[in-house]
DNA sequence: TCTGGGGTCCTAGGACCC
DNA sequence: TCTGGGGTCCTAGGACCC
């Protein structure tokens, strides 16, 4: 038995190639052979690229306005991000994975860790069948990396994708193989090592994943902390990272967005914040929570190349509540504290924290019951669910339109809106 | 009132992820 | 002129307590 045989436990990282682009292509055959990129909210910057676009040297996060000309001259199809479509496709993807593995741990919208035990040498073939099934059921292309730890599985997946391995699966099977893989992987590509850490690592002569894996753990812990120690162990093949389960109730809930165009009026900011209160409260109620602390922040427009720091204000809410109207009143008061007339702003957000479970919130002193609006809140939610988000909103959200998103290149919601169902023509 | 050390709890901020 | 959003985990430092 070699050291890779952890009671036969293996983890596979399966992720969809260029997820957002692949979703756009799934329902639009005319762009399957074309270069495609997807841009962020407000059509701000590039957040997904097809292989052709990557080959043009266009980097992740490039502002759209800088490359409009280039994209047009190369015939690149641009799409605004369509999260309704992507979330629905993500659910279909995960449904498919669950047919092949009893223990699926969703990590992000397009990635999941699959835990297998006792598969032996048949795991590679099993994952190849899984990938073929995903392709058939959803038309999404994906790859898998298999190893004893999540960090190594990530590394294997990286090469499964970039080397175009047949079948789309790469498994690290022994010590020699691990060394080969890690020696070819720049340390920047290691899961958990970002740009800052990799710069500091370079000063110590650590430039590949293999260098990092061979580093002295106590030294690394002292210099970089426990997160780095765990990364090193994972690279060595010792499972050391645990993920918080996705269905765990959130400790804090945030809703924020950059405006479609600059906002300078109090009512404009309030309109945006009221919208975020509604969205945040939907999430809060979905996890049966109540918030005890509301924080708002507004960010002034950038000065030249530098982004201005955001300004924030918070207030405790006692007793904790899930009522948007109560929260809205708090938000209004906070905005009054930090709003400066004459300044222009680019972004606003609302954060709910100190979240408790709604049915065991402390009642306030003397048991003064706050007005019970749960009936009306459920009613509003039901209307919005049936007729679409925004069918009923607080008056404040309608006072100004400046904050609304710019989405010039939006594709239809093929899978979630009857009006947008694709039409098949038989000729 | 001063002296001190150690523990806990909270918050802000950094780094990272996709 | 135009540069995303939502989250996690960890650490340091301050306040408070005994």
Short mmCIF file of C-alpha atoms (C1' of nucleotides) in Angstrom, two decimals:
data_model
loop_
_atom_site.label_atom_id
_atom_site.label_comp_id
_atom_site.label_asym_id
_atom_site.label_seq_id
_atom_site.Cartn_x
_atom_site.Cartn_y
_atom_site.Cartn_z
CA UNK A 1 0.00 0.00 0.00
CA UNK A 2 1.47 3.41 -0.88
CA UNK A 3 0.85 6.70 0.90
CA UNK A 4 -1.80 7.65 -1.61
CA UNK A 5 -4.13 4.94 -0.46
CA UNK A 6 -5.97 6.86 2.25
CA UNK A 7 -8.40 4.07 2.99
CA UNK A 8 -9.19 4.49 -0.66
CA UNK A 9 -10.46 8.05 -0.07
CA UNK A 10 -10.18 10.33 -3.08
CA UNK A 11 -11.60 13.72 -3.90
CA UNK A 12 -12.49 14.88 -7.38
CA UNK A 13 -12.86 18.52 -8.30
CA UNK A 14 -15.29 18.86 -11.18
CA UNK A 15 -15.80 22.24 -12.78
CA UNK A 16 -17.40 23.58 -15.90
CA UNK A 17 -15.07 25.12 -18.47
CA UNK A 18 -15.74 28.84 -18.95
CA UNK A 19 -19.03 28.38 -17.12
CA UNK A 20 -20.87 31.59 -18.02
CA UNK A 21 -19.76 31.38 -21.63
CA UNK A 22 -20.82 27.74 -21.80
CA UNK A 23 -24.27 28.65 -20.41
CA UNK A 24 -24.68 31.31 -23.08
CA UNK A 25 -23.66 28.83 -25.76
CA UNK A 26 -25.95 26.10 -24.49
CA UNK A 27 -29.06 27.86 -25.79
CA UNK A 28 -27.56 29.73 -28.69
CA UNK A 29 -25.93 27.44 -31.27
CA UNK A 30 -24.92 30.41 -33.41
CA UNK A 31 -22.21 31.41 -30.91
CA UNK A 32 -20.82 27.92 -30.23
CA UNK A 33 -18.00 28.33 -32.73
CA UNK A 34 -17.45 32.02 -32.07
CA UNK A 35 -15.31 33.87 -29.55
CA UNK A 36 -17.52 34.86 -26.62
CA UNK A 37 -17.01 36.83 -23.43
CA UNK A 38 -19.33 37.66 -20.55
CA UNK A 39 -19.09 40.95 -18.69
CA UNK A 40 -19.95 41.81 -15.08
CA UNK A 41 -22.94 43.73 -13.79
CA UNK A 42 -23.14 47.19 -15.34
CA UNK A 43 -21.16 45.78 -18.26
CA UNK A 44 -18.08 46.75 -16.27
CA UNK A 45 -15.36 44.19 -16.80
CA UNK A 46 -14.70 40.79 -18.37
CA UNK A 47 -15.57 37.91 -16.04
CA UNK A 48 -15.70 34.92 -18.39
CA UNK A 49 -13.89 34.19 -21.64
CA UNK A 50 -14.10 31.46 -24.22
CA UNK A 51 -10.84 29.78 -25.24
CA UNK A 52 -10.62 32.04 -28.32
CA UNK A 53 -10.84 35.17 -26.18
CA UNK A 54 -8.18 33.86 -23.78
CA UNK A 55 -5.95 33.21 -26.79
CA UNK A 56 -6.28 36.88 -27.77
CA UNK A 57 -4.56 37.73 -24.50
CA UNK A 58 -7.61 39.38 -22.94
CA UNK A 59 -7.28 39.09 -19.18
CA UNK A 60 -9.90 38.38 -16.57
CA UNK A 61 -11.20 41.63 -15.10
CA UNK A 62 -10.27 43.85 -18.05
CA UNK A 63 -12.64 46.84 -18.20
CA UNK A 64 -14.94 46.52 -21.20
CA UNK A 65 -14.49 50.12 -22.31
CA UNK A 66 -10.76 49.52 -22.86
CA UNK A 67 -11.25 46.69 -25.32
CA UNK A 68 -14.51 47.49 -27.10
CA UNK A 69 -12.69 48.23 -30.34
CA UNK A 70 -10.57 45.10 -30.18
CA UNK A 71 -13.58 42.89 -29.45
CA UNK A 72 -15.54 44.37 -32.35
CA UNK A 73 -12.65 44.02 -34.79
CA UNK A 74 -12.20 40.35 -33.86
CA UNK A 75 -15.91 39.57 -34.00
CA UNK A 76 -16.18 38.67 -30.31
CA UNK A 77 -19.72 38.15 -29.02
CA UNK A 78 -20.27 40.06 -25.77
CA UNK A 79 -22.93 39.13 -23.23
CA UNK A 80 -24.06 40.91 -20.06
CA UNK A 81 -24.10 38.53 -17.11
CA UNK A 82 -27.40 36.70 -16.77
CA UNK A 83 -27.34 35.23 -13.28
CA UNK A 84 -30.87 33.89 -13.51
CA UNK A 85 -29.77 31.63 -16.34
CA UNK A 86 -26.46 30.67 -14.68
CA UNK A 87 -28.04 29.70 -11.38
CA UNK A 88 -30.57 27.50 -13.08
CA UNK A 89 -27.88 25.80 -15.15
CA UNK A 90 -25.80 25.32 -12.03
CA UNK A 91 -28.64 23.41 -10.37
CA UNK A 92 -28.91 21.12 -13.39
CA UNK A 93 -25.15 20.53 -13.30
CA UNK A 94 -25.23 19.54 -9.63
CA UNK A 95 -28.26 17.27 -10.13
CA UNK A 96 -26.18 15.47 -12.71
CA UNK A 97 -23.15 15.10 -10.42
CA UNK A 98 -25.35 13.62 -7.72
CA UNK A 99 -26.27 10.78 -10.04
CA UNK A 100 -22.62 9.71 -9.92
CA UNK A 101 -21.54 10.48 -6.37
CA UNK A 102 -23.37 10.29 -3.03
CA UNK A 103 -21.19 13.00 -1.46
CA UNK A 104 -21.20 16.19 -3.51
CA UNK A 105 -19.87 19.32 -1.85
CA UNK A 106 -20.74 22.42 -3.84
CA UNK A 107 -17.94 24.96 -3.69
CA UNK A 108 -19.04 27.63 -6.12
CA UNK A 109 -21.59 28.16 -8.86
CA UNK A 110 -19.62 25.97 -11.27
CA UNK A 111 -17.38 23.79 -9.10
CA UNK A 112 -17.97 20.89 -6.75
CA UNK A 113 -15.80 18.54 -4.75
CA UNK A 114 -16.91 14.91 -5.04
CA UNK A 115 -15.83 12.52 -2.31
CA UNK A 116 -15.25 8.89 -3.26
CA UNK A 117 -14.24 5.91 -1.22
CA UNK A 118 -13.08 2.45 -2.21
CA UNK A 119 -13.19 3.03 -5.94
CA UNK A 120 -9.65 1.84 -6.58
CA UNK A 121 -8.42 2.23 -10.10
CA UNK A 122 -11.90 2.50 -11.60
CA UNK A 123 -12.38 6.10 -10.50
CA UNK A 124 -10.87 7.67 -13.59
CA UNK A 125 -13.30 5.84 -15.87
CA UNK A 126 -16.22 6.63 -13.55
CA UNK A 127 -15.45 10.34 -13.77
CA UNK A 128 -15.15 10.15 -17.54
CA UNK A 129 -18.68 8.73 -17.68
CA UNK A 130 -19.83 11.53 -15.37
CA UNK A 131 -18.37 14.17 -17.68
CA UNK A 132 -20.05 12.60 -20.69
CA UNK A 133 -23.36 12.58 -18.83
CA UNK A 134 -23.10 16.25 -17.87
CA UNK A 135 -22.41 17.05 -21.51
CA UNK A 136 -25.42 15.11 -22.67
CA UNK A 137 -27.88 16.41 -20.08
CA UNK A 138 -26.84 20.06 -19.94
CA UNK A 139 -24.49 20.52 -22.90
CA UNK A 140 -21.94 21.96 -20.48
CA UNK A 141 -18.28 20.90 -20.98
CA UNK A 142 -16.41 20.07 -17.79
CA UNK A 143 -13.17 18.57 -16.42
CA UNK A 144 -12.16 16.66 -13.32
CA UNK A 145 -8.99 16.45 -11.21
CA UNK A 146 -8.64 13.59 -8.74
CA UNK A 147 -6.27 13.37 -5.73
CA UNK A 148 -6.25 12.63 -2.00
CA UNK A 149 -6.80 16.30 -0.99
CA UNK A 150 -8.87 19.20 -2.28
CA UNK A 151 -5.81 21.35 -2.98
CA UNK A 152 -4.16 18.59 -5.03
CA UNK A 153 -7.46 17.88 -6.81
CA UNK A 154 -7.54 21.56 -7.78
CA UNK A 155 -4.00 21.28 -9.16
CA UNK A 156 -4.89 18.14 -11.12
CA UNK A 157 -7.99 19.84 -12.49
CA UNK A 158 -5.86 22.75 -13.67
CA UNK A 159 -3.87 20.41 -15.91
CA UNK A 160 -6.92 18.38 -16.97
CA UNK A 161 -8.19 21.65 -18.44
CA UNK A 162 -5.05 23.28 -19.79
CA UNK A 163 -3.53 20.13 -21.29
CA UNK A 164 -6.80 19.00 -22.85
CA UNK A 165 -6.49 15.49 -21.42
CA UNK A 166 -8.66 13.00 -23.36
CA UNK A 167 -11.83 12.23 -21.39
CA UNK A 168 -11.26 15.39 -19.33
CA UNK A 169 -9.98 13.56 -16.23
CA UNK A 170 -6.54 13.76 -14.62
CA UNK A 171 -5.79 11.71 -11.52
CA UNK A 172 -2.69 12.03 -9.36
CA UNK A 173 -1.91 8.40 -8.74
CA UNK A 174 1.47 8.24 -7.01
CA UNK A 175 4.32 10.18 -5.50
CA UNK A 176 6.23 10.55 -8.74
CA UNK A 177 3.14 11.86 -10.47
CA UNK A 178 2.52 14.35 -7.67
CA UNK A 179 6.04 15.70 -8.05
CA UNK A 180 5.67 16.07 -11.82
CA UNK A 181 2.39 17.94 -11.50
CA UNK A 182 3.52 20.27 -8.73
CA UNK A 183 6.81 21.10 -10.41
CA UNK A 184 4.92 22.38 -13.42
CA UNK A 185 2.41 24.40 -11.41
CA UNK A 186 3.36 28.02 -10.66
CA UNK A 187 2.76 28.81 -7.01
CA UNK A 188 0.27 31.53 -7.99
CA UNK A 189 -2.03 28.81 -9.30
CA UNK A 190 -2.16 27.00 -5.97
CA UNK A 191 -5.58 27.17 -4.31
CA UNK A 192 -5.28 29.65 -1.43
CA UNK A 193 -2.25 31.50 -2.76
CA UNK A 194 -3.17 34.84 -4.29
CA UNK A 195 -1.07 37.58 -5.81
CA UNK A 196 0.15 39.07 -2.52
CA UNK A 197 1.23 35.82 -0.96
CA UNK A 198 2.93 34.66 -4.13
CA UNK A 199 5.05 37.82 -4.16
CA UNK A 200 6.18 37.20 -0.60
CA UNK A 201 6.83 33.55 -1.41
CA UNK A 202 8.96 34.54 -4.38
CA UNK A 203 11.24 36.44 -1.99
CA UNK A 204 11.91 33.11 -0.27
CA UNK A 205 12.67 31.45 -3.59
CA UNK A 206 9.35 29.61 -3.67
CA UNK A 207 7.96 29.84 -7.19
CA UNK A 208 6.37 26.47 -7.90
CA UNK A 209 3.81 24.39 -6.04
CA UNK A 210 6.56 21.83 -5.56
CA UNK A 211 8.79 24.38 -3.77
CA UNK A 212 5.89 25.19 -1.48
CA UNK A 213 5.11 21.55 -0.82
CA UNK A 214 8.74 20.96 0.19
CA UNK A 215 8.95 24.00 2.48
CA UNK A 216 9.50 23.82 6.23
CA UNK A 217 6.08 23.81 7.88
CA UNK A 218 6.91 25.51 11.22
CA UNK A 219 8.72 28.31 9.36
CA UNK A 220 5.81 28.79 6.98
CA UNK A 221 3.34 28.82 9.83
CA UNK A 222 5.32 31.46 11.65
CA UNK A 223 5.71 33.67 8.58
CA UNK A 224 2.28 33.24 6.98
CA UNK A 225 -0.12 31.76 9.53
CA UNK A 226 -2.24 28.69 9.83
CA UNK A 227 -3.92 28.99 6.42
CA UNK A 228 -0.56 28.59 4.70
CA UNK A 229 0.36 25.65 6.92
CA UNK A 230 -2.80 23.88 5.82
CA UNK A 231 -2.08 24.60 2.17
CA UNK A 232 1.39 23.06 2.48
CA UNK A 233 -0.01 19.95 4.15
CA UNK A 234 -2.67 19.58 1.50
CA UNK A 235 -0.01 19.77 -1.21
CA UNK A 236 1.83 16.98 0.60
CA UNK A 237 -1.29 14.84 0.39
CA UNK A 238 -2.57 15.27 3.94
CA UNK A 239 -6.22 16.44 4.04
CA UNK A 240 -6.27 19.63 6.12
CA UNK A 241 -8.96 21.91 4.72
CA UNK A 242 -12.62 21.70 5.60
CA UNK A 243 -15.31 23.68 3.88
CA UNK A 244 -18.29 25.24 5.55
CA UNK A 245 -21.43 23.53 4.25
CA UNK A 246 -23.31 25.69 1.73
CA UNK A 247 -26.64 25.31 3.53
CA UNK A 248 -25.25 26.65 6.79
CA UNK A 249 -27.13 29.83 7.71
CA UNK A 250 -25.02 32.89 6.90
CA UNK A 251 -23.49 34.91 9.72
CA UNK A 252 -23.90 38.04 7.69
CA UNK A 253 -25.91 38.91 4.62
CA UNK A 254 -24.86 41.56 2.18
CA UNK A 255 -26.48 43.18 -0.78
CA UNK A 256 -24.63 45.83 -2.71
CA UNK A 257 -24.09 47.04 -6.23
CA UNK A 258 -22.36 49.64 -8.32
CA UNK A 259 -24.81 52.10 -9.89
CA UNK A 260 -25.65 52.20 -13.58
CA UNK A 261 -24.70 55.87 -13.52
CA UNK A 262 -23.31 58.21 -10.87
CA UNK A 263 -25.67 59.13 -8.05
CA UNK A 264 -25.38 62.29 -6.00
CA UNK A 265 -28.84 62.84 -4.52
CA UNK A 266 -30.01 61.58 -1.16
CA UNK A 267 -33.15 60.13 -2.72
CA UNK A 268 -31.11 58.34 -5.35
CA UNK A 269 -28.94 56.66 -2.72
CA UNK A 270 -31.99 55.86 -0.65
CA UNK A 271 -33.68 54.28 -3.68
CA UNK A 272 -30.76 51.94 -4.17
CA UNK A 273 -30.45 51.14 -0.47
CA UNK A 274 -34.18 50.38 -0.22
CA UNK A 275 -33.76 47.90 -3.04
CA UNK A 276 -30.88 46.22 -1.21
CA UNK A 277 -32.90 46.07 1.98
CA UNK A 278 -35.58 44.15 0.09
CA UNK A 279 -33.07 41.70 -1.40
CA UNK A 280 -31.19 41.19 1.87
CA UNK A 281 -34.44 40.61 3.76
CA UNK A 282 -35.47 37.96 1.27
CA UNK A 283 -32.27 36.07 2.02
CA UNK A 284 -32.64 36.69 5.74
CA UNK A 285 -36.17 35.28 5.85
CA UNK A 286 -35.16 32.33 3.69
CA UNK A 287 -32.83 31.20 6.48
CA UNK A 288 -35.40 32.11 9.13
CA UNK A 289 -33.08 34.76 10.54
CA UNK A 290 -33.43 38.12 12.23
CA UNK A 291 -30.79 40.81 12.19
CA UNK A 292 -29.51 42.73 15.20
CA UNK A 293 -27.21 45.08 13.36
CA UNK A 294 -27.56 46.97 10.10
CA UNK A 295 -24.57 48.53 8.34
CA UNK A 296 -24.74 50.63 5.20
CA UNK A 297 -21.87 51.86 3.13
CA UNK A 298 -21.68 54.24 0.21
CA UNK A 299 -18.65 54.69 -1.97
CA UNK A 300 -17.76 58.01 -3.63
CA UNK A 301 -16.76 57.91 -7.30
CA UNK A 302 -13.14 57.19 -7.98
CA UNK A 303 -10.52 59.93 -8.17
CA UNK A 304 -8.42 59.35 -11.25
CA UNK A 305 -6.81 55.94 -10.94
CA UNK A 306 -7.62 55.54 -7.29
CA UNK A 307 -10.85 54.24 -5.88
CA UNK A 308 -12.15 56.23 -2.94
CA UNK A 309 -12.70 54.36 0.30
CA UNK A 310 -16.33 53.78 1.19
CA UNK A 311 -17.99 55.48 4.10
CA UNK A 312 -20.17 53.44 6.42
CA UNK A 313 -22.53 53.76 9.35
CA UNK A 314 -24.25 51.15 11.44
CA UNK A 315 -26.94 50.80 14.01
CA UNK A 316 -27.97 48.07 16.43
CA UNK A 317 -31.55 46.89 16.07
CA UNK A 318 -33.31 45.70 19.22
CA UNK A 319 -35.11 43.41 19.19
CA UNK A 320 -33.62 41.67 16.18
CA UNK A 321 -35.93 41.83 13.20
CA UNK A 322 -36.61 40.53 9.70
CA UNK A 323 -39.00 43.34 8.86
CA UNK A 324 -37.87 45.42 5.86
CA UNK A 325 -39.77 48.50 7.00
CA UNK A 326 -38.04 48.56 10.37
CA UNK A 327 -34.68 48.06 8.67
CA UNK A 328 -35.48 50.74 6.13
CA UNK A 329 -36.06 53.25 8.92
CA UNK A 330 -32.65 52.40 10.39
CA UNK A 331 -31.02 52.71 6.98
CA UNK A 332 -32.57 56.13 6.44
CA UNK A 333 -31.15 57.35 9.72
CA UNK A 334 -27.68 55.93 8.94
CA UNK A 335 -27.65 57.51 5.50
CA UNK A 336 -28.47 60.86 7.10
CA UNK A 337 -25.28 60.53 9.16
CA UNK A 338 -22.88 59.93 6.28
CA UNK A 339 -24.44 61.53 3.20
CA UNK A 340 -22.63 64.64 1.99
CA UNK A 341 -24.35 66.91 -0.44
CA UNK A 342 -22.34 67.74 -3.55
CA UNK A 343 -20.40 64.44 -3.55
CA UNK A 344 -21.09 61.84 -6.23
CA UNK A 345 -21.30 58.16 -5.41
CA UNK A 346 -20.71 54.97 -7.39
CA UNK A 347 -21.92 52.20 -5.11
CA UNK A 348 -24.13 51.47 -2.13
CA UNK A 349 -24.58 48.38 0.01
CA UNK A 350 -26.51 47.07 2.97
CA UNK A 351 -25.13 44.49 5.37
CA UNK A 352 -27.15 42.61 7.96
CA UNK A 353 -25.13 41.05 10.79
CA UNK A 354 -25.56 39.74 14.34
CA UNK A 355 -28.03 37.35 12.80
CA UNK A 356 -30.13 35.24 15.14
CA UNK A 357 -32.74 32.60 14.49
CA UNK A 358 -36.04 34.43 14.16
CA UNK A 359 -38.10 32.36 16.58
CA UNK A 360 -35.70 32.76 19.49
CA UNK A 361 -34.96 36.46 19.28
CA UNK A 362 -34.95 38.28 22.54
CA UNK A 363 -38.03 40.39 23.09
CA UNK A 364 -37.26 43.93 24.10
CA UNK A 365 -37.47 45.25 27.60
CA UNK A 366 -41.00 45.27 29.11
CA UNK A 367 -42.03 42.96 26.26
CA UNK A 368 -43.08 45.87 24.11
CA UNK A 369 -44.17 44.04 21.01
CA UNK A 370 -43.13 45.64 17.77
CA UNK A 371 -45.88 45.87 15.22
CA UNK A 372 -46.30 42.46 13.61
CA UNK A 373 -45.95 42.85 9.88
CA UNK A 374 -45.12 39.25 9.03
CA UNK A 375 -48.47 38.86 7.27
CA UNK A 376 -47.91 41.75 4.92
CA UNK A 377 -44.27 40.73 4.33
CA UNK A 378 -45.25 37.22 3.30
CA UNK A 379 -47.88 38.69 1.03
CA UNK A 380 -45.37 41.01 -0.68
CA UNK A 381 -42.93 38.14 -1.13
CA UNK A 382 -45.63 35.94 -2.66
CA UNK A 383 -46.58 38.65 -5.15
CA UNK A 384 -42.97 39.15 -6.17
CA UNK A 385 -42.43 35.44 -6.56
CA UNK A 386 -45.42 35.14 -8.84
CA UNK A 387 -45.08 38.30 -10.90
CA UNK A 388 -41.33 38.75 -10.85
CA UNK A 389 -38.90 40.58 -8.60
CA UNK A 390 -39.79 44.24 -8.26
CA UNK A 391 -43.51 43.82 -8.95
CA UNK A 392 -44.16 45.39 -5.55
CA UNK A 393 -41.47 47.51 -3.89
CA UNK A 394 -41.17 50.23 -1.33
CA UNK A 395 -41.92 53.69 -2.65
CA UNK A 396 -38.34 54.79 -1.95
CA UNK A 397 -36.96 52.46 -4.64
CA UNK A 398 -39.01 54.20 -7.31
CA UNK A 399 -37.91 57.74 -6.53
CA UNK A 400 -34.84 57.49 -8.71
CA UNK A 401 -33.67 55.29 -11.55
CA UNK A 402 -30.00 56.21 -11.67
CA UNK A 403 -28.94 53.24 -9.60
CA UNK A 404 -30.35 50.63 -11.94
CA UNK A 405 -27.90 48.36 -13.74
CA UNK A 406 -26.71 48.75 -17.26
CA UNK A 407 -27.04 45.47 -19.20
CA UNK A 408 -26.83 46.18 -22.88
CA UNK A 409 -26.00 42.69 -24.03
CA UNK A 410 -28.35 40.57 -21.96
CA UNK A 411 -29.41 37.16 -23.26
CA UNK A 412 -32.94 35.80 -22.64
CA UNK A 413 -33.75 33.81 -19.48
CA UNK A 414 -34.14 30.66 -21.54
CA UNK A 415 -34.85 28.30 -18.66
CA UNK A 416 -36.76 30.39 -16.14
CA UNK A 417 -39.19 32.59 -18.05
CA UNK A 418 -41.89 31.12 -20.25
CA UNK A 419 -41.68 34.10 -22.57
CA UNK A 420 -38.02 33.30 -23.24
CA UNK A 421 -38.35 29.59 -23.98
CA UNK A 422 -36.23 28.69 -27.01
CA UNK A 423 -38.26 27.73 -30.06
CA UNK A 424 -37.30 24.64 -32.03
CA UNK A 425 -38.03 24.73 -35.73
CA UNK A 426 -38.45 21.49 -37.62
CA UNK A 427 -37.98 21.86 -41.32
"C1'" DT B 1 -4.67 53.69 44.02
"C1'" DC B 2 -1.11 50.99 42.29
"C1'" DT B 3 1.01 46.76 40.39
"C1'" DG B 4 0.64 42.54 36.74
"C1'" DG B 5 -0.63 38.70 33.71
"C1'" DG B 6 -3.77 36.06 31.40
"C1'" DG B 7 -8.20 35.06 29.59
"C1'" DT B 8 -12.41 36.24 26.77
"C1'" DC B 9 -15.09 38.76 23.69
"C1'" DC B 10 -15.63 41.92 20.07
"C1'" DT B 11 -14.44 44.53 15.88
"C1'" DA B 12 -11.87 46.01 11.92
"C1'" DG B 13 -9.23 44.81 8.35
"C1'" DG B 14 -6.48 41.75 5.31
"C1'" DA B 15 -6.23 38.01 2.11
"C1'" DC B 16 -8.39 34.94 -0.60
"C1'" DC B 17 -11.94 32.54 -3.58
"C1'" DC B 18 -14.88 32.43 -7.89
"C1'" DT C 1 -16.54 59.35 -19.26
"C1'" DC C 2 -17.04 54.15 -18.49
"C1'" DT C 3 -13.25 49.03 -13.70
"C1'" DG C 4 -18.39 43.11 -10.15
"C1'" DG C 5 -20.52 40.99 -5.95
"C1'" DG C 6 -20.84 37.98 -2.12
"C1'" DG C 7 -18.81 35.41 0.84
"C1'" DT C 8 -15.10 32.87 4.23
"C1'" DC C 9 -11.41 32.57 7.52
"C1'" DC C 10 -7.84 34.48 10.26
"C1'" DT C 11 -5.27 37.94 12.98
"C1'" DA C 12 -4.34 41.95 15.65
"C1'" DG C 13 -5.69 45.05 18.88
"C1'" DG C 14 -8.81 47.13 22.28
"C1'" DA C 15 -11.96 46.66 26.21
"C1'" DC C 16 -13.02 44.34 30.03
"C1'" DC C 17 -12.57 41.02 33.83
"C1'" DC C 18 -10.42 38.62 37.69
#
